[in-house]
PDB file of N, CA, C and O in Angstrom:
ATOM      1  N   MET T  15     111.526  67.273  42.526  1.00 84.00           N
ATOM      2  CA  MET T  15     110.356  67.978  43.002  1.00 84.00           C
ATOM      3  C   MET T  15     110.368  68.096  44.525  1.00 84.00           C
ATOM      4  O   MET T  15     110.007  69.126  45.074  1.00 84.00           O
ATOM      5  N   LYS T  16     110.779  66.994  45.187  1.00 83.00           N
ATOM      6  CA  LYS T  16     110.828  67.018  46.653  1.00 83.00           C
ATOM      7  C   LYS T  16     111.883  68.007  47.145  1.00 83.00           C
ATOM      8  O   LYS T  16     111.704  68.657  48.169  1.00 83.00           O
ATOM      9  N   VAL T  17     112.966  68.135  46.411  1.00 83.00           N
ATOM     10  CA  VAL T  17     114.022  69.074  46.790  1.00 83.00           C
ATOM     11  C   VAL T  17     113.509  70.507  46.672  1.00 83.00           C
ATOM     12  O   VAL T  17     113.762  71.344  47.544  1.00 83.00           O
ATOM     13  N   PHE T  18     112.755  70.796  45.631  1.00 80.00           N
ATOM     14  CA  PHE T  18     112.181  72.136  45.448  1.00 80.00           C
ATOM     15  C   PHE T  18     111.227  72.488  46.583  1.00 80.00           C
ATOM     16  O   PHE T  18     111.272  73.596  47.113  1.00 80.00           O
ATOM     17  N   VAL T  19     110.390  71.538  46.972  1.00 81.00           N
ATOM     18  CA  VAL T  19     109.450  71.769  48.074  1.00 81.00           C
ATOM     19  C   VAL T  19     110.210  71.981  49.381  1.00 81.00           C
ATOM     20  O   VAL T  19     109.877  72.873  50.172  1.00 81.00           O
ATOM     21  N   ALA T  20     111.253  71.213  49.619  1.00 78.00           N
ATOM     22  CA  ALA T  20     112.045  71.357  50.837  1.00 78.00           C
ATOM     23  C   ALA T  20     112.757  72.709  50.870  1.00 78.00           C
ATOM     24  O   ALA T  20     112.791  73.377  51.904  1.00 78.00           O
ATOM     25  N   LEU T  21     113.323  73.131  49.752  1.00 82.00           N
ATOM     26  CA  LEU T  21     114.013  74.421  49.698  1.00 82.00           C
ATOM     27  C   LEU T  21     113.032  75.579  49.866  1.00 82.00           C
ATOM     28  O   LEU T  21     113.321  76.562  50.553  1.00 82.00           O
ATOM     29  N   THR T  22     111.865  75.460  49.266  1.00 85.00           N
ATOM     30  CA  THR T  22     110.848  76.499  49.406  1.00 85.00           C
ATOM     31  C   THR T  22     110.386  76.600  50.848  1.00 85.00           C
ATOM     32  O   THR T  22     110.236  77.695  51.391  1.00 85.00           O
ATOM     33  N   SER T  23     110.177  75.474  51.493  1.00 84.00           N
ATOM     34  CA  SER T  23     109.761  75.471  52.897  1.00 84.00           C
ATOM     35  C   SER T  23     110.836  76.085  53.795  1.00 84.00           C
ATOM     36  O   SER T  23     110.530  76.858  54.701  1.00 84.00           O
ATOM     37  N   ALA T  24     112.084  75.747  53.539  1.00 82.00           N
ATOM     38  CA  ALA T  24     113.182  76.301  54.330  1.00 82.00           C
ATOM     39  C   ALA T  24     113.294  77.802  54.127  1.00 82.00           C
ATOM     40  O   ALA T  24     113.518  78.549  55.084  1.00 82.00           O
ATOM     41  N   LEU T  25     113.115  78.257  52.890  1.00 84.00           N
ATOM     42  CA  LEU T  25     113.179  79.684  52.606  1.00 84.00           C
ATOM     43  C   LEU T  25     112.041  80.432  53.299  1.00 84.00           C
ATOM     44  O   LEU T  25     112.256  81.499  53.886  1.00 84.00           O
ATOM     45  N   LEU T  26     110.841  79.892  53.252  1.00 82.00           N
ATOM     46  CA  LEU T  26     109.714  80.524  53.942  1.00 82.00           C
ATOM     47  C   LEU T  26     109.925  80.562  55.458  1.00 82.00           C
ATOM     48  O   LEU T  26     109.566  81.545  56.112  1.00 82.00           O
ATOM     49  N   LEU T  27     110.516  79.524  56.002  1.00 81.00           N
ATOM     50  CA  LEU T  27     110.817  79.502  57.438  1.00 81.00           C
ATOM     51  C   LEU T  27     111.831  80.582  57.789  1.00 81.00           C
ATOM     52  O   LEU T  27     111.659  81.310  58.777  1.00 81.00           O
ATOM     53  N   LEU T  28     112.877  80.734  56.998  1.00 83.00           N
ATOM     54  CA  LEU T  28     113.880  81.765  57.246  1.00 83.00           C
ATOM     55  C   LEU T  28     113.285  83.162  57.127  1.00 83.00           C
ATOM     56  O   LEU T  28     113.596  84.048  57.925  1.00 83.00           O
ATOM     57  N   ILE T  29     112.430  83.371  56.145  1.00 84.00           N
ATOM     58  CA  ILE T  29     111.787  84.675  55.982  1.00 84.00           C
ATOM     59  C   ILE T  29     110.893  84.987  57.173  1.00 84.00           C
ATOM     60  O   ILE T  29     110.902  86.101  57.692  1.00 84.00           O
ATOM     61  N   SER T  30     110.145  84.014  57.657  1.00 77.00           N
ATOM     62  CA  SER T  30     109.270  84.265  58.806  1.00 77.00           C
ATOM     63  C   SER T  30     110.068  84.529  60.082  1.00 77.00           C
ATOM     64  O   SER T  30     109.696  85.384  60.891  1.00 77.00           O
ATOM     65  N   ILE T  31     111.178  83.843  60.264  1.00 80.00           N
ATOM     66  CA  ILE T  31     112.026  84.097  61.439  1.00 80.00           C
ATOM     67  C   ILE T  31     112.630  85.494  61.366  1.00 80.00           C
ATOM     68  O   ILE T  31     112.648  86.219  62.361  1.00 80.00           O
ATOM     69  N   PHE T  32     113.106  85.892  60.192  1.00 78.00           N
ATOM     70  CA  PHE T  32     113.697  87.215  60.027  1.00 78.00           C
ATOM     71  C   PHE T  32     112.673  88.313  60.287  1.00 78.00           C
ATOM     72  O   PHE T  32     112.957  89.271  60.991  1.00 78.00           O
ATOM     73  N   THR T  33     111.483  88.189  59.707  1.00 75.00           N
ATOM     74  CA  THR T  33     110.473  89.240  59.893  1.00 75.00           C
ATOM     75  C   THR T  33     110.008  89.308  61.337  1.00 75.00           C
ATOM     76  O   THR T  33     109.763  90.399  61.853  1.00 75.00           O
ATOM     77  N   THR T  34     109.894  88.185  62.010  1.00 72.00           N
ATOM     78  CA  THR T  34     109.516  88.193  63.423  1.00 72.00           C
ATOM     79  C   THR T  34     110.591  88.882  64.254  1.00 72.00           C
ATOM     80  O   THR T  34     110.281  89.710  65.115  1.00 72.00           O
ATOM     81  N   ALA T  35     111.845  88.575  64.004  1.00 72.00           N
ATOM     82  CA  ALA T  35     112.936  89.195  64.762  1.00 72.00           C
ATOM     83  C   ALA T  35     113.058  90.681  64.456  1.00 72.00           C
ATOM     84  O   ALA T  35     113.344  91.478  65.348  1.00 72.00           O
ATOM     85  N   TYR T  36     112.829  91.068  63.216  1.00 75.00           N
ATOM     86  CA  TYR T  36     112.987  92.469  62.829  1.00 75.00           C
ATOM     87  C   TYR T  36     111.870  93.343  63.378  1.00 75.00           C
ATOM     88  O   TYR T  36     112.109  94.456  63.824  1.00 75.00           O
ATOM     89  N   PHE T  37     110.648  92.861  63.345  1.00 73.00           N
ATOM     90  CA  PHE T  37     109.518  93.680  63.745  1.00 73.00           C
ATOM     91  C   PHE T  37     109.139  93.538  65.218  1.00 73.00           C
ATOM     92  O   PHE T  37     108.242  94.227  65.681  1.00 73.00           O
ATOM     93  N   THR T  38     109.790  92.666  65.959  1.00 76.00           N
ATOM     94  CA  THR T  38     109.535  92.548  67.383  1.00 76.00           C
ATOM     95  C   THR T  38     110.183  93.735  68.099  1.00 76.00           C
ATOM     96  O   THR T  38     111.368  93.998  67.923  1.00 76.00           O
ATOM     97  N   PRO T  39     109.411  94.465  68.897  1.00 75.00           N
ATOM     98  CA  PRO T  39     109.980  95.638  69.563  1.00 75.00           C
ATOM     99  C   PRO T  39     111.015  95.250  70.618  1.00 75.00           C
ATOM    100  O   PRO T  39     110.961  94.169  71.196  1.00 75.00           O
ATOM    101  N   GLU T  40     111.936  96.164  70.846  1.00 83.00           N
ATOM    102  CA  GLU T  40     112.984  95.935  71.841  1.00 83.00           C
ATOM    103  C   GLU T  40     112.443  96.080  73.265  1.00 83.00           C
ATOM    104  O   GLU T  40     112.900  95.406  74.166  1.00 83.00           O
ATOM    105  N   TYR T  41     111.489  96.971  73.455  1.00 92.00           N
ATOM    106  CA  TYR T  41     110.991  97.303  74.779  1.00 92.00           C
ATOM    107  C   TYR T  41     109.496  97.050  74.862  1.00 92.00           C
ATOM    108  O   TYR T  41     108.774  97.147  73.880  1.00 92.00           O
ATOM    109  N   GLN T  42     109.014  96.740  76.056  1.00 91.00           N
ATOM    110  CA  GLN T  42     107.611  96.406  76.257  1.00 91.00           C
ATOM    111  C   GLN T  42     106.711  97.633  76.309  1.00 91.00           C
ATOM    112  O   GLN T  42     105.518  97.530  76.089  1.00 91.00           O
ATOM    113  N   SER T  43     107.264  98.791  76.646  1.00 94.00           N
ATOM    114  CA  SER T  43     106.436  99.995  76.774  1.00 94.00           C
ATOM    115  C   SER T  43     107.231 101.234  76.388  1.00 94.00           C
ATOM    116  O   SER T  43     108.458 101.207  76.299  1.00 94.00           O
ATOM    117  N   ALA T  44     106.493 102.317  76.177  1.00 94.00           N
ATOM    118  CA  ALA T  44     107.135 103.597  75.871  1.00 94.00           C
ATOM    119  C   ALA T  44     107.969 104.072  77.054  1.00 94.00           C
ATOM    120  O   ALA T  44     109.005 104.712  76.880  1.00 94.00           O
ATOM    121  N   PHE T  45     107.521 103.763  78.264  1.00 95.00           N
ATOM    122  CA  PHE T  45     108.261 104.158  79.458  1.00 95.00           C
ATOM    123  C   PHE T  45     109.652 103.526  79.480  1.00 95.00           C
ATOM    124  O   PHE T  45     110.647 104.209  79.752  1.00 95.00           O
ATOM    125  N   GLU T  46     109.734 102.227  79.190  1.00 95.00           N
ATOM    126  CA  GLU T  46     111.034 101.549  79.185  1.00 95.00           C
ATOM    127  C   GLU T  46     111.954 102.136  78.108  1.00 95.00           C
ATOM    128  O   GLU T  46     113.145 102.349  78.351  1.00 95.00           O
ATOM    129  N   ALA T  47     111.398 102.397  76.922  1.00 96.00           N
ATOM    130  CA  ALA T  47     112.194 102.981  75.846  1.00 96.00           C
ATOM    131  C   ALA T  47     112.670 104.377  76.225  1.00 96.00           C
ATOM    132  O   ALA T  47     113.819 104.751  75.962  1.00 96.00           O
ATOM    133  N   ASP T  48     111.795 105.152  76.854  1.00 96.00           N
ATOM    134  CA  ASP T  48     112.143 106.504  77.305  1.00 96.00           C
ATOM    135  C   ASP T  48     113.268 106.468  78.327  1.00 96.00           C
ATOM    136  O   ASP T  48     114.236 107.231  78.232  1.00 96.00           O
ATOM    137  N   GLN T  49     113.159 105.576  79.295  1.00 96.00           N
ATOM    138  CA  GLN T  49     114.189 105.477  80.325  1.00 96.00           C
ATOM    139  C   GLN T  49     115.541 105.097  79.731  1.00 96.00           C
ATOM    140  O   GLN T  49     116.570 105.671  80.096  1.00 96.00           O
ATOM    141  N   GLN T  50     115.552 104.148  78.806  1.00 96.00           N
ATOM    142  CA  GLN T  50     116.815 103.728  78.187  1.00 96.00           C
ATOM    143  C   GLN T  50     117.414 104.846  77.353  1.00 96.00           C
ATOM    144  O   GLN T  50     118.627 105.077  77.384  1.00 96.00           O
ATOM    145  N   CYS T  51     116.576 105.561  76.615  1.00 96.00           N
ATOM    146  CA  CYS T  51     117.065 106.665  75.789  1.00 96.00           C
ATOM    147  C   CYS T  51     117.698 107.751  76.660  1.00 96.00           C
ATOM    148  O   CYS T  51     118.798 108.220  76.378  1.00 96.00           O
ATOM    149  N   HIS T  52     117.016 108.132  77.725  1.00 95.00           N
ATOM    150  CA  HIS T  52     117.559 109.183  78.585  1.00 95.00           C
ATOM    151  C   HIS T  52     118.796 108.728  79.358  1.00 95.00           C
ATOM    152  O   HIS T  52     119.688 109.528  79.634  1.00 95.00           O
ATOM    153  N   TYR T  53     118.856 107.446  79.697  1.00 95.00           N
ATOM    154  CA  TYR T  53     120.060 106.920  80.348  1.00 95.00           C
ATOM    155  C   TYR T  53     121.259 107.026  79.412  1.00 95.00           C
ATOM    156  O   TYR T  53     122.325 107.514  79.794  1.00 95.00           O
ATOM    157  N   GLU T  54     121.080 106.562  78.173  1.00 93.00           N
ATOM    158  CA  GLU T  54     122.196 106.615  77.223  1.00 93.00           C
ATOM    159  C   GLU T  54     122.514 108.051  76.826  1.00 93.00           C
ATOM    160  O   GLU T  54     123.666 108.369  76.542  1.00 93.00           O
ATOM    161  N   MET T  55     121.516 108.928  76.833  1.00 92.00           N
ATOM    162  CA  MET T  55     121.764 110.338  76.548  1.00 92.00           C
ATOM    163  C   MET T  55     122.670 110.938  77.620  1.00 92.00           C
ATOM    164  O   MET T  55     123.601 111.672  77.316  1.00 92.00           O
ATOM    165  N   SER T  56     122.413 110.589  78.872  1.00 91.00           N
ATOM    166  CA  SER T  56     123.233 111.149  79.951  1.00 91.00           C
ATOM    167  C   SER T  56     124.667 110.636  79.896  1.00 91.00           C
ATOM    168  O   SER T  56     125.592 111.348  80.267  1.00 91.00           O
ATOM    169  N   THR T  57     124.869 109.418  79.417  1.00 87.00           N
ATOM    170  CA  THR T  57     126.238 108.907  79.306  1.00 87.00           C
ATOM    171  C   THR T  57     126.968 109.482  78.104  1.00 87.00           C
ATOM    172  O   THR T  57     128.193 109.574  78.107  1.00 87.00           O
ATOM    173  N   LEU T  58     126.241 109.886  77.050  1.00 82.00           N
ATOM    174  CA  LEU T  58     126.877 110.444  75.857  1.00 82.00           C
ATOM    175  C   LEU T  58     127.136 111.941  75.947  1.00 82.00           C
ATOM    176  O   LEU T  58     127.873 112.491  75.145  1.00 82.00           O
ATOM    177  N   ARG T  59     126.530 112.610  76.898  1.00 80.00           N
ATOM    178  CA  ARG T  59     126.677 114.065  77.004  1.00 80.00           C
ATOM    179  C   ARG T  59     128.127 114.486  77.229  1.00 80.00           C
ATOM    180  O   ARG T  59     128.502 115.607  76.911  1.00 80.00           O
ATOM    181  N   ILE T  60     128.932 113.607  77.768  1.00 75.00           N
ATOM    182  CA  ILE T  60     130.334 113.928  78.017  1.00 75.00           C
ATOM    183  C   ILE T  60     131.052 114.150  76.681  1.00 75.00           C
ATOM    184  O   ILE T  60     131.798 115.095  76.504  1.00 75.00           O
ATOM    185  N   ASP T  61     130.775 113.263  75.708  1.00 81.00           N
ATOM    186  CA  ASP T  61     131.450 113.342  74.413  1.00 81.00           C
ATOM    187  C   ASP T  61     130.752 114.295  73.444  1.00 81.00           C
ATOM    188  O   ASP T  61     131.399 114.984  72.673  1.00 81.00           O
ATOM    189  N   LYS T  62     129.418 114.306  73.478  1.00 82.00           N
ATOM    190  CA  LYS T  62     128.645 115.115  72.529  1.00 82.00           C
ATOM    191  C   LYS T  62     127.651 115.971  73.301  1.00 82.00           C
ATOM    192  O   LYS T  62     126.678 115.457  73.847  1.00 82.00           O
ATOM    193  N   PRO T  63     127.841 117.269  73.349  1.00 84.00           N
ATOM    194  CA  PRO T  63     126.974 118.125  74.170  1.00 84.00           C
ATOM    195  C   PRO T  63     125.576 118.339  73.594  1.00 84.00           C
ATOM    196  O   PRO T  63     124.673 118.730  74.316  1.00 84.00           O
ATOM    197  N   ASN T  64     125.349 118.074  72.312  1.00 89.00           N
ATOM    198  CA  ASN T  64     124.060 118.348  71.685  1.00 89.00           C
ATOM    199  C   ASN T  64     123.207 117.095  71.509  1.00 89.00           C
ATOM    200  O   ASN T  64     122.442 116.980  70.564  1.00 89.00           O
ATOM    201  N   VAL T  65     123.308 116.138  72.414  1.00 92.00           N
ATOM    202  CA  VAL T  65     122.560 114.889  72.331  1.00 92.00           C
ATOM    203  C   VAL T  65     121.212 115.077  73.015  1.00 92.00           C
ATOM    204  O   VAL T  65     121.117 115.717  74.066  1.00 92.00           O
ATOM    205  N   GLY T  66     120.149 114.506  72.412  1.00 93.00           N
ATOM    206  CA  GLY T  66     118.819 114.615  72.992  1.00 93.00           C
ATOM    207  C   GLY T  66     117.973 113.397  72.661  1.00 93.00           C
ATOM    208  O   GLY T  66     118.344 112.556  71.853  1.00 93.00           O
ATOM    209  N   CYS T  67     116.797 113.303  73.314  1.00 96.00           N
ATOM    210  CA  CYS T  67     115.841 112.230  73.071  1.00 96.00           C
ATOM    211  C   CYS T  67     114.528 112.838  72.608  1.00 96.00           C
ATOM    212  O   CYS T  67     114.136 113.908  73.078  1.00 96.00           O
ATOM    213  N   ASP T  68     113.854 112.146  71.705  1.00 96.00           N
ATOM    214  CA  ASP T  68     112.566 112.615  71.222  1.00 96.00           C
ATOM    215  C   ASP T  68     111.662 111.418  70.980  1.00 96.00           C
ATOM    216  O   ASP T  68     112.118 110.362  70.560  1.00 96.00           O
ATOM    217  N   HIS T  69     110.369 111.602  71.251  1.00 97.00           N
ATOM    218  CA  HIS T  69     109.388 110.546  71.095  1.00 97.00           C
ATOM    219  C   HIS T  69     108.680 110.688  69.753  1.00 97.00           C
ATOM    220  O   HIS T  69     108.110 111.727  69.463  1.00 97.00           O
ATOM    221  N   ASP T  70     108.710 109.640  68.947  1.00 95.00           N
ATOM    222  CA  ASP T  70     108.008 109.618  67.666  1.00 95.00           C
ATOM    223  C   ASP T  70     106.802 108.691  67.817  1.00 95.00           C
ATOM    224  O   ASP T  70     106.939 107.467  67.843  1.00 95.00           O
ATOM    225  N   THR T  71     105.615 109.276  67.943  1.00 93.00           N
ATOM    226  CA  THR T  71     104.410 108.477  68.197  1.00 93.00           C
ATOM    227  C   THR T  71     103.939 107.722  66.966  1.00 93.00           C
ATOM    228  O   THR T  71     103.292 106.682  67.095  1.00 93.00           O
ATOM    229  N   GLU T  72     104.235 108.219  65.770  1.00 94.00           N
ATOM    230  CA  GLU T  72     103.790 107.537  64.555  1.00 94.00           C
ATOM    231  C   GLU T  72     104.486 106.199  64.367  1.00 94.00           C
ATOM    232  O   GLU T  72     103.865 105.220  63.950  1.00 94.00           O
ATOM    233  N   THR T  73     105.768 106.139  64.662  1.00 92.00           N
ATOM    234  CA  THR T  73     106.521 104.901  64.472  1.00 92.00           C
ATOM    235  C   THR T  73     106.734 104.141  65.777  1.00 92.00           C
ATOM    236  O   THR T  73     107.418 103.118  65.782  1.00 92.00           O
ATOM    237  N   ARG T  74     106.162 104.629  66.863  1.00 93.00           N
ATOM    238  CA  ARG T  74     106.236 103.990  68.191  1.00 93.00           C
ATOM    239  C   ARG T  74     107.694 103.724  68.597  1.00 93.00           C
ATOM    240  O   ARG T  74     108.095 102.585  68.832  1.00 93.00           O
ATOM    241  N   GLN T  75     108.454 104.808  68.679  1.00 95.00           N
ATOM    242  CA  GLN T  75     109.846 104.673  69.098  1.00 95.00           C
ATOM    243  C   GLN T  75     110.359 105.973  69.696  1.00 95.00           C
ATOM    244  O   GLN T  75     109.828 107.041  69.438  1.00 95.00           O
ATOM    245  N   TRP T  76     111.395 105.847  70.513  1.00 96.00           N
ATOM    246  CA  TRP T  76     112.146 106.993  71.012  1.00 96.00           C
ATOM    247  C   TRP T  76     113.406 107.077  70.180  1.00 96.00           C
ATOM    248  O   TRP T  76     113.975 106.056  69.791  1.00 96.00           O
ATOM    249  N   LEU T  77     113.853 108.294  69.910  1.00 97.00           N
ATOM    250  CA  LEU T  77     115.041 108.511  69.095  1.00 97.00           C
ATOM    251  C   LEU T  77     116.105 109.229  69.900  1.00 97.00           C
ATOM    252  O   LEU T  77     115.835 110.266  70.506  1.00 97.00           O
ATOM    253  N   LEU T  78     117.291 108.697  69.911  1.00 96.00           N
ATOM    254  CA  LEU T  78     118.451 109.364  70.494  1.00 96.00           C
ATOM    255  C   LEU T  78     119.158 110.047  69.341  1.00 96.00           C
ATOM    256  O   LEU T  78     119.533 109.400  68.356  1.00 96.00           O
ATOM    257  N   PHE T  79     119.299 111.371  69.413  1.00 94.00           N
ATOM    258  CA  PHE T  79     119.841 112.111  68.276  1.00 94.00           C
ATOM    259  C   PHE T  79     120.912 113.090  68.731  1.00 94.00           C
ATOM    260  O   PHE T  79     121.006 113.470  69.890  1.00 94.00           O
ATOM    261  N   ASP T  80     121.718 113.495  67.766  1.00 93.00           N
ATOM    262  CA  ASP T  80     122.753 114.502  67.968  1.00 93.00           C
ATOM    263  C   ASP T  80     122.434 115.654  67.025  1.00 93.00           C
ATOM    264  O   ASP T  80     122.497 115.504  65.805  1.00 93.00           O
ATOM    265  N   SER T  81     122.051 116.801  67.603  1.00 90.00           N
ATOM    266  CA  SER T  81     121.677 117.945  66.770  1.00 90.00           C
ATOM    267  C   SER T  81     122.890 118.601  66.141  1.00 90.00           C
ATOM    268  O   SER T  81     122.773 119.262  65.114  1.00 90.00           O
ATOM    269  N   GLY T  82     124.057 118.429  66.719  1.00 81.00           N
ATOM    270  CA  GLY T  82     125.307 118.889  66.128  1.00 81.00           C
ATOM    271  C   GLY T  82     125.301 120.318  65.656  1.00 81.00           C
ATOM    272  O   GLY T  82     125.152 121.256  66.415  1.00 81.00           O
ATOM    273  N   ASN T  83     125.407 120.508  64.356  1.00 80.00           N
ATOM    274  CA  ASN T  83     125.503 121.822  63.739  1.00 80.00           C
ATOM    275  C   ASN T  83     124.105 122.368  63.448  1.00 80.00           C
ATOM    276  O   ASN T  83     123.209 121.639  63.051  1.00 80.00           O
ATOM    277  N   ILE T  84     123.924 123.667  63.609  1.00 81.00           N
ATOM    278  CA  ILE T  84     122.625 124.304  63.384  1.00 81.00           C
ATOM    279  C   ILE T  84     122.220 124.240  61.909  1.00 81.00           C
ATOM    280  O   ILE T  84     121.054 124.119  61.583  1.00 81.00           O
ATOM    281  N   ASN T  85     123.161 124.272  61.006  1.00 86.00           N
ATOM    282  CA  ASN T  85     122.872 124.306  59.573  1.00 86.00           C
ATOM    283  C   ASN T  85     122.588 122.940  58.959  1.00 86.00           C
ATOM    284  O   ASN T  85     122.309 122.851  57.770  1.00 86.00           O
ATOM    285  N   GLN T  86     122.686 121.868  59.750  1.00 88.00           N
ATOM    286  CA  GLN T  86     122.473 120.521  59.229  1.00 88.00           C
ATOM    287  C   GLN T  86     121.394 119.811  60.033  1.00 88.00           C
ATOM    288  O   GLN T  86     121.176 120.135  61.202  1.00 88.00           O
ATOM    289  N   PRO T  87     120.725 118.827  59.425  1.00 92.00           N
ATOM    290  CA  PRO T  87     119.713 118.071  60.171  1.00 92.00           C
ATOM    291  C   PRO T  87     120.366 117.201  61.254  1.00 92.00           C
ATOM    292  O   PRO T  87     121.545 116.855  61.163  1.00 92.00           O
ATOM    293  N   ALA T  88     119.579 116.865  62.255  1.00 92.00           N
ATOM    294  CA  ALA T  88     120.083 116.038  63.346  1.00 92.00           C
ATOM    295  C   ALA T  88     120.393 114.627  62.854  1.00 92.00           C
ATOM    296  O   ALA T  88     119.765 114.122  61.926  1.00 92.00           O
ATOM    297  N   GLU T  89     121.368 114.004  63.495  1.00 94.00           N
ATOM    298  CA  GLU T  89     121.747 112.638  63.166  1.00 94.00           C
ATOM    299  C   GLU T  89     121.146 111.708  64.215  1.00 94.00           C
ATOM    300  O   GLU T  89     121.340 111.899  65.416  1.00 94.00           O
ATOM    301  N   VAL T  90     120.380 110.706  63.782  1.00 95.00           N
ATOM    302  CA  VAL T  90     119.801 109.734  64.704  1.00 95.00           C
ATOM    303  C   VAL T  90     120.893 108.742  65.090  1.00 95.00           C
ATOM    304  O   VAL T  90     121.480 108.077  64.243  1.00 95.00           O
ATOM    305  N   LEU T  91     121.163 108.663  66.398  1.00 94.00           N
ATOM    306  CA  LEU T  91     122.214 107.773  66.876  1.00 94.00           C
ATOM    307  C   LEU T  91     121.671 106.383  67.173  1.00 94.00           C
ATOM    308  O   LEU T  91     122.346 105.381  66.933  1.00 94.00           O
ATOM    309  N   LYS T  92     120.443 106.321  67.741  1.00 95.00           N
ATOM    310  CA  LYS T  92     119.862 105.029  68.091  1.00 95.00           C
ATOM    311  C   LYS T  92     118.347 105.160  68.152  1.00 95.00           C
ATOM    312  O   LYS T  92     117.816 106.204  68.472  1.00 95.00           O
ATOM    313  N   ARG T  93     117.660 104.052  67.831  1.00 95.00           N
ATOM    314  CA  ARG T  93     116.201 103.997  67.890  1.00 95.00           C
ATOM    315  C   ARG T  93     115.797 102.984  68.945  1.00 95.00           C
ATOM    316  O   ARG T  93     116.393 101.911  69.040  1.00 95.00           O
ATOM    317  N   TYR T  94     114.776 103.317  69.726  1.00 96.00           N
ATOM    318  CA  TYR T  94     114.272 102.445  70.781  1.00 96.00           C
ATOM    319  C   TYR T  94     112.809 102.133  70.465  1.00 96.00           C
ATOM    320  O   TYR T  94     111.908 102.866  70.808  1.00 96.00           O
ATOM    321  N   LYS T  95     112.576 100.993  69.794  1.00 93.00           N
ATOM    322  CA  LYS T  95     111.212 100.611  69.397  1.00 93.00           C
ATOM    323  C   LYS T  95     110.492  99.982  70.582  1.00 93.00           C
ATOM    324  O   LYS T  95     111.068  99.245  71.366  1.00 93.00           O
ATOM    325  N   TYR T  96     109.206 100.304  70.702  1.00 92.00           N
ATOM    326  CA  TYR T  96     108.381  99.675  71.731  1.00 92.00           C
ATOM    327  C   TYR T  96     107.085  99.194  71.149  1.00 92.00           C
ATOM    328  O   TYR T  96     106.721  99.487  70.038  1.00 92.00           O
TER     329      TYR T  96
END
């Protein structure tokens, strides 16, 4: 019984650490996320000419995307959560 309680406690601790790490934003503000997105966009323009940044207010993040081909949806390269 003590082993079951110990394993359950350890599992709950691991789940709480994972959820805290996953849902903690990378950046403190939208400004910081915007600056990082545009910085990385400028460095990627050499390799991919159709790279852009867009702000998604519903999910509180900036998206670095490659629009690529007109007939296909854009590919999200990186997300900057704030």
